[in-house]
Amino acid sequence: MIVLNEQGMVSFVSKNIDEFLGDTNRDYVGAELADLVGTTVSHDIANAVARAGAGQIAGVVLKAKLSEGASVADITAHRYEGRTFLELERPASPEDTEVALHLTQSLIRRVDGYREFDPLFKSVARLVRAMLGYDRVMVYRFLHNGAGRVVAEAKDPSLGSFLGQHFPVSDIPVQARKLYVKNWIRVIGDASFVPVPLLPKIAEGDPAVDLSFAHLRSVSPIHCEYLRNMGVAASMSISIVVDGQLWGLIACHHNTPKCLSIPLRVATELFAQYFSLHVAAIEHREQQASAAATRSRLDAIIAGVDHADPVEVTLRRRLREFSSLIASDGAGLWSRGEWASYGVSPSETAIPHLMEIIGKKAGRNIWDTQDLQSETGDVEEYGTRIAGVLAIPISVSSPDFLVFFRSEEAHQVEWAGEPRKKEELTENGVRLSPRGSFDTWREDVRHKSLPWSKADVVVAESIRGYVRDVMLSHNDATEEQRERTESQRKLLNSELNHRVKNILALVKSIATQTGANSQSVDEYAKSFEGRLRALSFAHDQSFGSRDGGELRGLIEAEADMHRFAKLPDRIQISGDHIGLTERAFGVFALLLHEMMTNAAKYGSLSVPSGKLEISWTIAENGDCHLSWKESGGPEVVVPTRRGFGSNLIEKTVSHDLGGSIDLDFAPAGLEARIMIPGEHLREVVENLQPGSPAIAEAAFKPLDRMSVLLVEDQSLIAMDTEELLRSIGAEEVSIAANVATALKILTEGSPDCAVLDLNLGSSTSEEVAKELEKRGIPYVFATGYRDGVHIPADFATIPVVRKPVSQAALSSAVGTALGIGPTRPGR
C-alpha cells in the first residue's frame, strides 16, 4: 500500500512495499509518486482516480509496469479524507479476467427473472459458488431482532449444513454492520494472515490513517479466530443493502486460503449492487401487493360508514374486521380514555398501564414488540395469553391507538452453536472470545409471540392512513355540517326576527281594530283573548304539523284574528274540505300567515271597511287552485324593493312544493292566484282541531274553593293565570317562580292541585312534578310548545294546556287531572 497526502506526496507505505518496488533500501516518505512507480503508471493512476470521481470509489489500473518494468501489479486507487490510497496486488490470471467479463452479465441475466425470495436465494447461492469457486456460499438474512438466519446454501457435499440456523446479533456487531454498508465486498484471503504495518508510525497528535475503504485492510483478530473456529480458512462477504440499511449478506467460505483478484472483486461488487436493487424491488413489490390487498379489504370495511357517527364508534363496530387484516389473536381500540376490544385482550385493569407504555414507546409512530412481558415487567398478565402487541396511532392530537395482540408462540430456534460469547481473562484484561463450537444448538423460546414482520408494519401503515382519512373525512363532514347548521341558524334567526316583528305588528293591529269594533270593555277583552288564541294556534301550525292538516281549518284560524262582531263577513272563505300533506301544510301555513299579516298591515284588512275573499277549487288533474282577492282597502302601490316577506311569499310554494303563485298589485286590492300540486293534497274528515278557537268555551269550574300551587317564572303570565284559576273556582293560589320556592311551599302545606310551567328558563319543573307524584297531588303542565312536544316520557299521561292559556282549556285540563267533569278534548 502507498498512501499519498493532499499534495500528492508519499506519506505512508506498507512494510512489504519492496515486494513490488524492489529492495532499493531508500526512504519513500516525501517522495513523488512518479519516483516510485514511474511516470507512465503515475499518470495512469491519476486518470483512474479522476474517472472514479469524488469520494471513496476506487479506480483501477490493471497490469501496471512498475519502475521501468521491474514488476507488474494490479492497482486500485481511491481517495478518502484528503488522502489517496493505492493498493498493489499481483496481477489477475487470464482466467480471472475472462470470468470477470462474464460474471456480472451471467449473474444478472439469471437472477433477473425471479420474483420471489426463496427461489431467488437458492439460485444465487448456487450461481455465486459456481462462478467464484468457494466451498460454501450462504445467503444470510437479518431478522427483526438483529440476529441472522441462513435462508439459502450451496456447499461442498463433504461439509455440514448451516441452512435454517440462526446466528446471534453479536456475531456481526453494530460497528461491523456499518462497514458492510460502506463496503459492498469484504475479502479475507487467509484467516491466518499476519498483518503488515504502515510505515512510518503515526506521530503522537497526528490523525489516524482510516482504511475503511481499503480492499486489503487488516481485520479484527477476533473475527479471524471466529472463522478458524468454524474451520474456515478464507471468506468473502457480499452486502445486501436495502434503503441504506444492511438487509443481509451473501457469505462465502473456503477451506483453504483463497484470494479474489481485482477484476473478480469489481465484477462481484457490481453484482452486489444490482442484487440489492433486485431484493429491494421484490420486497417493495410484496409490500405494495400487501398494501393493495389491505386497501381493498379496508375499502370493504369502510364502505357504508356513516360520517355522522363518531370515528371511535365506527372503529369499535369494525374491530373484528380490522383484526382480520393482520395475523393476530385479538384487537383493541383505545380512544379518549375508553377501551373496546375483540378476541384476545388484556384484563380491563391492565389496560391503562399498557396504554401508558405504548404511548411512551410509540409516540406518533407504529410500535411493536413480541415480548410484552419484558416491556411491562408484568409476568402475570403477559407472556402466555398475551405475548406481543402492535400499536397503531390513529390521532395526531391525542394518544389514541388501534392495537393488535398475539399470544405466545412457543418454539425452538436452531443456532449455529450456543449464541453467547465467553469472557476470558488475559494479560491485557477481560477479552471476549468468539464461539468455539458451531454444532447445532437448540433454544426453547417462551413467553414471546411470533415477531411482527415488515409486511405487518406495511399493513399497519395502510390501516393508519385509512383511519386518519376516515377521521379527516369525518372532520370535514362535521365542519360541513357545522357550516350548514350555522347557515340554517342564521336563516332561522332571520325568519324568526321577521316573524316576531310581524306578530308584534299584528297584535298591535288586532288590539287597535278590536277596540274600534267593540261596544264594551268585556267585549273587547273577550274578542282580544280569542284572537290571541287564534294567533297562537295559527303560529303553532305554521311551524309544522306532524300529520299535515285541513286547508279550511288553517284559513279559518288565521281569519278569526281579523273578524269582528260588527263585520262578520269581512273575510269570506269558500271551498271543499281538502287536506294538505305535512310538508305542504307547513309551507302553506307560512305563506298564509305572511299574506294575512301583510293584508292587516298594508292591505284590505288594515281598515274596518276592507274585505278579503279566499276560495279554491280542484282542477281535473288534481291540482288545487286558490284565489286571494282583497278589496275596500287603501290603494295598492307596487313595492319598489323586495324584502324577506316578499321572497318568502313568491318562492315558498314554487321552491318547496313545485307549485306557483302569481301576484297582481291592482290599485283596488291585491289579487293572488296560487297553485298547489295534487301530490300534496289528501282527503280529510271534517273535525275540530284541539285547542282551536272553534271549540266552545265551557263554564265548567272544577276548582271549587280549592288551593292551587302555580309554578311560573314569568310574572305577567303568572298574574293572568292566577286570575284564570280564580275564575274557575280556586280560593287560594300560591305562586312560585322557581323549583326551590315550589318545594318549600310543598313542605309547608299540601295544595289540592298544581299548574306547572314545564320550562323555567335554565331548569324545568320535573322535580316539583315528582314531589307531587309522591304526595298524590294532581297537576297539569302549561307549555308554550305544541301539544305533547318536549314533554318527558315519564309524564306522558299528564294533562297539558297550551299558552296563551284560555279559561276553557285550563278548566278542561284541571278537570281531567282531578278526575271530575268533562275531559280535555283530543290530546
Coordinates of N, CA and C in Angstrom, one line a residue, residues 279-439:
V279 N -33.5 -7.2 -4.8 CA -34.1 -7.6 -3.5 C -35.1 -6.5 -3.0
A280 N -34.6 -5.3 -3.1 CA -35.4 -4.1 -2.7 C -36.7 -4.1 -3.6
A281 N -36.6 -4.4 -4.9 CA -37.7 -4.3 -5.8 C -38.7 -5.4 -5.4
I282 N -38.2 -6.6 -5.1 CA -39.2 -7.7 -4.7 C -39.8 -7.4 -3.4
E283 N -39.0 -6.9 -2.4 CA -39.6 -6.5 -1.1 C -40.7 -5.4 -1.3
H284 N -40.4 -4.4 -2.0 CA -41.3 -3.3 -2.2 C -42.5 -3.8 -3.0
R285 N -42.3 -4.7 -4.0 CA -43.5 -5.3 -4.7 C -44.4 -6.1 -3.8
E286 N -43.8 -6.9 -2.9 CA -44.6 -7.6 -1.9 C -45.3 -6.7 -1.0
Q287 N -44.6 -5.6 -0.6 CA -45.3 -4.7 0.3 C -46.4 -3.9 -0.4
Q288 N -46.2 -3.6 -1.6 CA -47.2 -2.9 -2.4 C -48.4 -3.8 -2.6
A289 N -48.1 -5.1 -2.9 CA -49.2 -6.1 -3.1 C -50.0 -6.2 -1.8
S290 N -49.2 -6.3 -0.7 CA -49.9 -6.5 0.6 C -50.7 -5.2 0.9
A291 N -50.1 -4.1 0.6 CA -50.8 -2.8 0.9 C -52.1 -2.7 0.0
A292 N -51.9 -3.1 -1.2 CA -53.1 -3.0 -2.2 C -54.2 -4.0 -1.7
A293 N -53.8 -5.2 -1.3 CA -54.8 -6.1 -0.8 C -55.5 -5.6 0.5
T294 N -54.7 -4.9 1.3 CA -55.2 -4.3 2.6 C -56.1 -3.2 2.2
R295 N -55.7 -2.4 1.3 CA -56.6 -1.2 0.9 C -57.9 -1.7 0.3
S296 N -57.9 -2.8 -0.4 CA -59.1 -3.4 -1.0 C -60.0 -3.9 0.2
R297 N -59.4 -4.5 1.1 CA -60.2 -5.0 2.3 C -60.7 -3.9 3.1
L298 N -59.8 -2.8 3.2 CA -60.2 -1.7 4.0 C -61.4 -0.9 3.3
D299 N -61.4 -0.9 2.0 CA -62.5 -0.3 1.3 C -63.8 -1.0 1.6
A300 N -63.7 -2.3 1.7 CA -64.9 -3.1 2.0 C -65.3 -2.8 3.5
I301 N -64.3 -2.7 4.4 CA -64.7 -2.4 5.8 C -65.2 -1.0 6.0
I302 N -64.6 -0.1 5.3 CA -65.0 1.3 5.5 C -66.3 1.6 4.7
A303 N -66.6 0.8 3.7 CA -67.8 1.1 2.9 C -69.1 1.1 3.8
G304 N -69.9 2.1 3.5 CA -71.1 2.2 4.3 C -70.9 2.9 5.6
V305 N -69.7 3.4 5.9 CA -69.5 4.2 7.2 C -70.4 5.4 7.1
D306 N -71.1 5.6 8.2 CA -71.9 6.8 8.3 C -71.0 7.9 8.9
H307 N -70.8 9.0 8.1 CA -69.9 10.0 8.5 C -70.5 10.8 9.7
A308 N -71.8 10.6 9.9 CA -72.4 11.3 11.1 C -72.0 10.6 12.4
D309 N -71.6 9.3 12.3 CA -71.1 8.6 13.5 C -69.7 9.1 13.9
P310 N -69.5 9.2 15.2 CA -68.1 9.5 15.6 C -67.1 8.4 15.2
V311 N -65.9 8.7 14.9 CA -64.9 7.8 14.4 C -64.7 6.6 15.3
E312 N -64.7 6.9 16.6 CA -64.4 5.8 17.6 C -65.6 4.8 17.6
V313 N -66.8 5.3 17.3 CA -67.9 4.3 17.2 C -67.8 3.5 16.0
T314 N -67.3 4.0 14.9 CA -67.1 3.3 13.6 C -66.1 2.2 13.9
L315 N -64.9 2.6 14.5 CA -63.9 1.6 14.7 C -64.3 0.5 15.7
R316 N -65.0 0.9 16.7 CA -65.5 -0.2 17.7 C -66.4 -1.2 16.9
R317 N -67.2 -0.7 16.1 CA -68.2 -1.6 15.4 C -67.4 -2.5 14.4
R318 N -66.2 -2.1 14.0 CA -65.5 -2.9 13.0 C -64.2 -3.5 13.5
L319 N -64.1 -3.6 14.8 CA -62.8 -4.2 15.3 C -62.6 -5.6 14.8
R320 N -63.6 -6.4 14.7 CA -63.5 -7.7 14.2 C -62.9 -7.7 12.8
E321 N -63.4 -6.9 11.9 CA -62.9 -6.8 10.5 C -61.4 -6.3 10.5
F322 N -61.1 -5.3 11.4 CA -59.7 -4.8 11.4 C -58.8 -5.9 11.9
S323 N -59.2 -6.7 12.9 CA -58.3 -7.7 13.4 C -58.0 -8.8 12.3
S324 N -58.8 -8.9 11.3 CA -58.5 -9.9 10.2 C -57.5 -9.4 9.2
L325 N -57.1 -8.1 9.3 CA -56.2 -7.6 8.3 C -54.7 -8.0 8.7
I326 N -54.4 -8.2 9.9 CA -53.1 -8.6 10.4 C -53.3 -9.9 11.2
A327 N -52.4 -10.8 10.9 CA -52.4 -12.1 11.7 C -52.3 -11.8 13.2
S328 N -53.4 -12.0 13.9 CA -53.4 -11.6 15.3 C -54.5 -12.5 16.0
D329 N -54.4 -12.4 17.3 CA -55.4 -13.2 18.1 C -56.4 -12.3 18.8
G330 N -56.3 -11.0 18.6 CA -57.2 -10.1 19.2 C -56.9 -8.6 18.8
A331 N -57.8 -7.7 19.0 CA -57.6 -6.3 18.7 C -58.3 -5.5 19.7
G332 N -57.8 -4.2 19.8 CA -58.5 -3.3 20.8 C -58.4 -1.9 20.3
L333 N -59.2 -1.0 20.8 CA -59.2 0.4 20.5 C -59.2 1.2 21.8
W334 N -58.2 2.1 21.9 CA -58.1 3.0 23.0 C -58.4 4.4 22.4
S335 N -59.5 4.9 22.8 CA -59.9 6.2 22.3 C -60.5 7.1 23.3
R336 N -60.0 8.3 23.5 CA -60.5 9.2 24.5 C -60.6 8.6 25.9
G337 N -59.6 7.7 26.2 CA -59.6 7.1 27.6 C -60.6 6.0 27.7
E338 N -61.2 5.5 26.6 CA -62.1 4.4 26.7 C -61.6 3.2 25.9
W339 N -61.9 2.0 26.4 CA -61.3 0.8 25.8 C -62.4 -0.1 25.2
A340 N -62.2 -0.6 24.0 CA -63.1 -1.6 23.4 C -62.2 -2.7 22.8
S341 N -62.6 -3.9 22.8 CA -61.7 -5.0 22.3 C -62.5 -6.1 21.6
Y342 N -61.8 -6.9 20.9 CA -62.4 -8.1 20.2 C -61.3 -9.2 20.3
G343 N -61.8 -10.4 20.6 CA -60.9 -11.5 20.7 C -60.0 -11.5 22.0
V344 N -58.8 -11.9 21.9 CA -57.8 -12.0 23.0 C -57.4 -10.6 23.4
S345 N -57.5 -10.2 24.6 CA -57.2 -8.9 25.1 C -56.8 -8.9 26.6
P346 N -55.9 -8.0 27.0 CA -55.5 -8.0 28.4 C -56.8 -7.6 29.3
S347 N -56.7 -7.8 30.6 CA -57.7 -7.5 31.5 C -58.0 -6.0 31.5
E348 N -59.2 -5.6 31.9 CA -59.5 -4.2 31.9 C -58.6 -3.4 32.9
T349 N -58.2 -4.0 34.0 CA -57.3 -3.3 34.9 C -55.9 -3.1 34.4
A350 N -55.5 -3.9 33.5 CA -54.1 -3.8 32.9 C -54.1 -2.8 31.8
I351 N -55.2 -2.5 31.2 CA -55.2 -1.6 30.0 C -54.6 -0.2 30.2
P352 N -54.9 0.5 31.3 CA -54.3 1.9 31.4 C -52.8 1.9 31.5
H353 N -52.2 0.9 32.2 CA -50.8 0.9 32.3 C -50.2 0.5 31.0
L354 N -50.8 -0.5 30.3 CA -50.3 -0.9 28.9 C -50.4 0.3 28.0
M355 N -51.5 1.1 28.0 CA -51.6 2.2 27.0 C -50.6 3.3 27.4
E356 N -50.3 3.5 28.7 CA -49.2 4.4 29.1 C -47.9 4.0 28.5
I357 N -47.6 2.7 28.6 CA -46.3 2.3 28.0 C -46.3 2.4 26.5
I358 N -47.4 2.1 25.8 CA -47.5 2.2 24.4 C -47.3 3.7 24.0
G359 N -48.0 4.6 24.7 CA -47.9 6.0 24.4 C -46.4 6.5 24.5
K360 N -45.6 6.0 25.4 CA -44.2 6.4 25.6 C -43.4 5.8 24.5
K361 N -43.6 4.5 24.2 CA -42.8 3.8 23.2 C -43.1 4.2 21.8
A362 N -44.4 4.4 21.5 CA -44.8 4.7 20.1 C -44.8 6.1 19.8
G363 N -45.3 7.0 20.7 CA -45.4 8.4 20.3 C -46.4 8.5 19.1
R364 N -46.0 9.0 18.0 CA -46.8 9.1 16.8 C -46.4 8.1 15.8
N365 N -45.6 7.1 16.2 CA -45.2 6.1 15.2 C -45.8 4.7 15.6
I366 N -45.8 3.8 14.6 CA -46.2 2.4 14.8 C -45.1 1.7 15.7
W367 N -45.6 1.0 16.7 CA -44.6 0.3 17.6 C -45.1 -1.1 17.7
D368 N -44.1 -2.0 17.8 CA -44.4 -3.4 18.0 C -43.4 -4.1 18.9
T369 N -43.8 -5.1 19.5 CA -42.9 -6.0 20.3 C -43.5 -7.4 20.4
Q370 N -42.6 -8.4 20.4 CA -43.1 -9.8 20.6 C -42.9 -10.2 22.0
D371 N -42.4 -9.3 22.9 CA -42.1 -9.6 24.3 C -42.7 -8.6 25.2
L372 N -44.0 -8.6 25.4 CA -44.7 -7.6 26.3 C -44.3 -7.9 27.7
Q373 N -44.0 -9.1 28.0 CA -43.6 -9.4 29.4 C -42.3 -8.6 29.8
S374 N -41.3 -8.5 29.0 CA -40.1 -7.8 29.3 C -40.4 -6.3 29.2
E375 N -41.2 -5.8 28.3 CA -41.5 -4.4 28.2 C -42.3 -3.8 29.4
T376 N -43.2 -4.7 29.9 CA -44.0 -4.2 31.0 C -43.5 -4.6 32.4
G377 N -42.8 -5.8 32.4 CA -42.4 -6.3 33.7 C -43.5 -7.1 34.4
D378 N -44.6 -7.3 33.7 CA -45.8 -7.9 34.3 C -45.8 -9.4 33.9
V379 N -45.3 -10.3 34.7 CA -45.2 -11.7 34.3 C -46.6 -12.4 34.5
E380 N -47.5 -11.8 35.3 CA -48.8 -12.4 35.5 C -49.7 -12.2 34.3
E381 N -49.7 -11.0 33.7 CA -50.6 -10.6 32.7 C -50.1 -11.0 31.3
Y382 N -48.8 -10.9 31.1 CA -48.3 -11.1 29.7 C -47.3 -12.3 29.7
G383 N -47.2 -12.9 28.5 CA -46.2 -14.0 28.3 C -46.9 -15.3 27.8
T384 N -48.2 -15.4 28.0 CA -48.8 -16.6 27.5 C -50.0 -16.2 26.7
R385 N -51.1 -15.9 27.3 CA -52.3 -15.5 26.5 C -52.1 -14.2 25.7
I386 N -51.4 -13.3 26.3 CA -51.0 -12.1 25.6 C -49.5 -12.0 25.6
A387 N -48.8 -12.0 24.5 CA -47.3 -12.0 24.5 C -46.8 -10.9 23.6
G388 N -47.4 -10.5 22.6 CA -46.9 -9.5 21.7 C -48.0 -8.5 21.3
V389 N -47.6 -7.3 20.9 CA -48.5 -6.2 20.6 C -48.0 -5.4 19.4
L390 N -48.9 -4.9 18.5 CA -48.6 -4.0 17.5 C -49.5 -2.8 17.7
A391 N -49.0 -1.6 17.9 CA -49.8 -0.4 18.2 C -49.8 0.6 17.0
I392 N -51.0 1.0 16.6 CA -51.1 2.0 15.5 C -51.7 3.3 16.0
P393 N -50.9 4.4 16.1 CA -51.5 5.7 16.5 C -52.5 6.1 15.4
I394 N -53.7 6.5 15.9 CA -54.8 6.9 14.9 C -55.1 8.4 15.0
S395 N -54.5 9.1 15.9 CA -54.8 10.5 16.1 C -53.5 11.3 16.2
V396 N -53.5 12.5 15.7 CA -52.3 13.4 15.8 C -52.4 14.3 17.0
S397 N -53.6 14.3 17.6 CA -53.8 15.3 18.7 C -54.0 14.6 20.1
S398 N -54.2 13.3 20.1 CA -54.4 12.6 21.4 C -53.8 11.2 21.3
P399 N -53.4 10.6 22.4 CA -52.8 9.3 22.4 C -53.8 8.1 22.2
D400 N -54.4 8.1 21.1 CA -55.4 7.1 20.7 C -54.7 6.0 19.9
F401 N -55.0 4.7 20.1 CA -54.3 3.7 19.4 C -55.3 2.5 19.0
L402 N -55.0 2.0 17.8 CA -55.6 0.7 17.4 C -54.5 -0.3 17.6
V403 N -54.8 -1.4 18.4 CA -53.7 -2.3 18.8 C -54.2 -3.7 18.4
F404 N -53.1 -4.5 18.1 CA -53.3 -5.9 17.7 C -52.5 -6.8 18.7
F405 N -53.1 -7.9 19.1 CA -52.4 -8.8 20.1 C -52.1 -10.1 19.5
R406 N -50.9 -10.7 19.9 CA -50.6 -12.1 19.6 C -50.3 -12.9 20.9
S407 N -50.7 -14.1 20.9 CA -50.5 -15.0 22.0 C -49.1 -15.6 21.9
E408 N -48.7 -16.3 23.0 CA -47.3 -16.9 23.0 C -47.2 -17.9 21.9
E409 N -46.1 -17.9 21.2 CA -45.8 -18.9 20.2 C -44.5 -19.7 20.6
A410 N -44.7 -20.6 21.5 CA -43.6 -21.4 22.0 C -43.0 -22.2 20.8
H411 N -41.6 -22.1 20.7 CA -41.0 -22.9 19.6 C -39.5 -23.0 19.9
Q412 N -38.8 -23.7 19.0 CA -37.4 -23.9 19.2 C -36.7 -23.1 18.1
V413 N -35.5 -22.5 18.5 CA -34.7 -21.8 17.5 C -33.4 -22.6 17.4
E414 N -33.0 -22.9 16.2 CA -31.7 -23.6 16.0 C -30.6 -22.6 15.7
W415 N -29.6 -22.6 16.6 CA -28.5 -21.7 16.5 C -27.2 -22.4 16.0
A416 N -26.4 -21.8 15.2 CA -25.1 -22.3 14.8 C -24.1 -22.2 16.0
G417 N -24.3 -23.1 17.0 CA -23.5 -23.0 18.2 C -24.3 -22.2 19.2
E418 N -23.9 -22.3 20.5 CA -24.5 -21.5 21.5 C -24.3 -20.0 21.3
P419 N -25.4 -19.3 21.3 CA -25.3 -17.9 20.8 C -24.8 -16.9 22.0
R420 N -23.8 -17.3 22.6 CA -23.2 -16.4 23.7 C -21.7 -16.5 23.6
K421 N -21.1 -15.3 23.6 CA -19.6 -15.3 23.7 C -19.1 -15.4 25.1
K422 N -17.9 -16.0 25.2 CA -17.3 -16.2 26.6 C -16.3 -15.1 26.8
E423 N -16.2 -14.7 28.1 CA -15.2 -13.8 28.5 C -14.0 -14.5 29.0
E424 N -12.8 -14.1 28.6 CA -11.6 -14.7 29.0 C -10.7 -13.6 29.6
L425 N -10.0 -14.0 30.7 CA -9.1 -13.1 31.4 C -7.7 -13.3 30.8
T426 N -7.1 -12.2 30.2 CA -5.8 -12.3 29.6 C -4.9 -11.2 30.3
E427 N -3.7 -11.2 29.8 CA -2.7 -10.2 30.4 C -3.1 -8.8 30.1
N428 N -4.0 -8.6 29.1 CA -4.4 -7.3 28.8 C -5.8 -7.0 29.3
G429 N -6.3 -7.9 30.2 CA -7.7 -7.7 30.8 C -8.7 -8.6 30.2
V430 N -10.0 -8.4 30.5 CA -11.0 -9.3 30.0 C -11.2 -9.1 28.5
R431 N -11.3 -10.3 27.9 CA -11.4 -10.3 26.4 C -12.6 -11.2 26.0
L432 N -13.4 -10.8 25.1 CA -14.5 -11.6 24.5 C -13.9 -12.6 23.6
S433 N -14.2 -13.9 23.8 CA -13.7 -15.0 23.0 C -14.8 -15.4 22.0
P434 N -14.6 -15.5 20.7 CA -15.6 -16.0 19.8 C -16.0 -17.4 20.1
R435 N -17.2 -17.7 19.6 CA -17.7 -19.1 19.9 C -16.8 -20.1 19.2
G436 N -16.6 -21.2 20.0 CA -15.7 -22.2 19.5 C -16.4 -23.4 18.9
S437 N -17.7 -23.5 19.1 CA -18.5 -24.6 18.5 C -19.6 -24.0 17.7
F438 N -19.8 -24.7 16.5 CA -20.9 -24.3 15.6 C -21.8 -25.5 15.3
D439 N -21.7 -26.4 16.3 CA -22.7 -27.5 16.2 C -24.1 -26.9 16.5

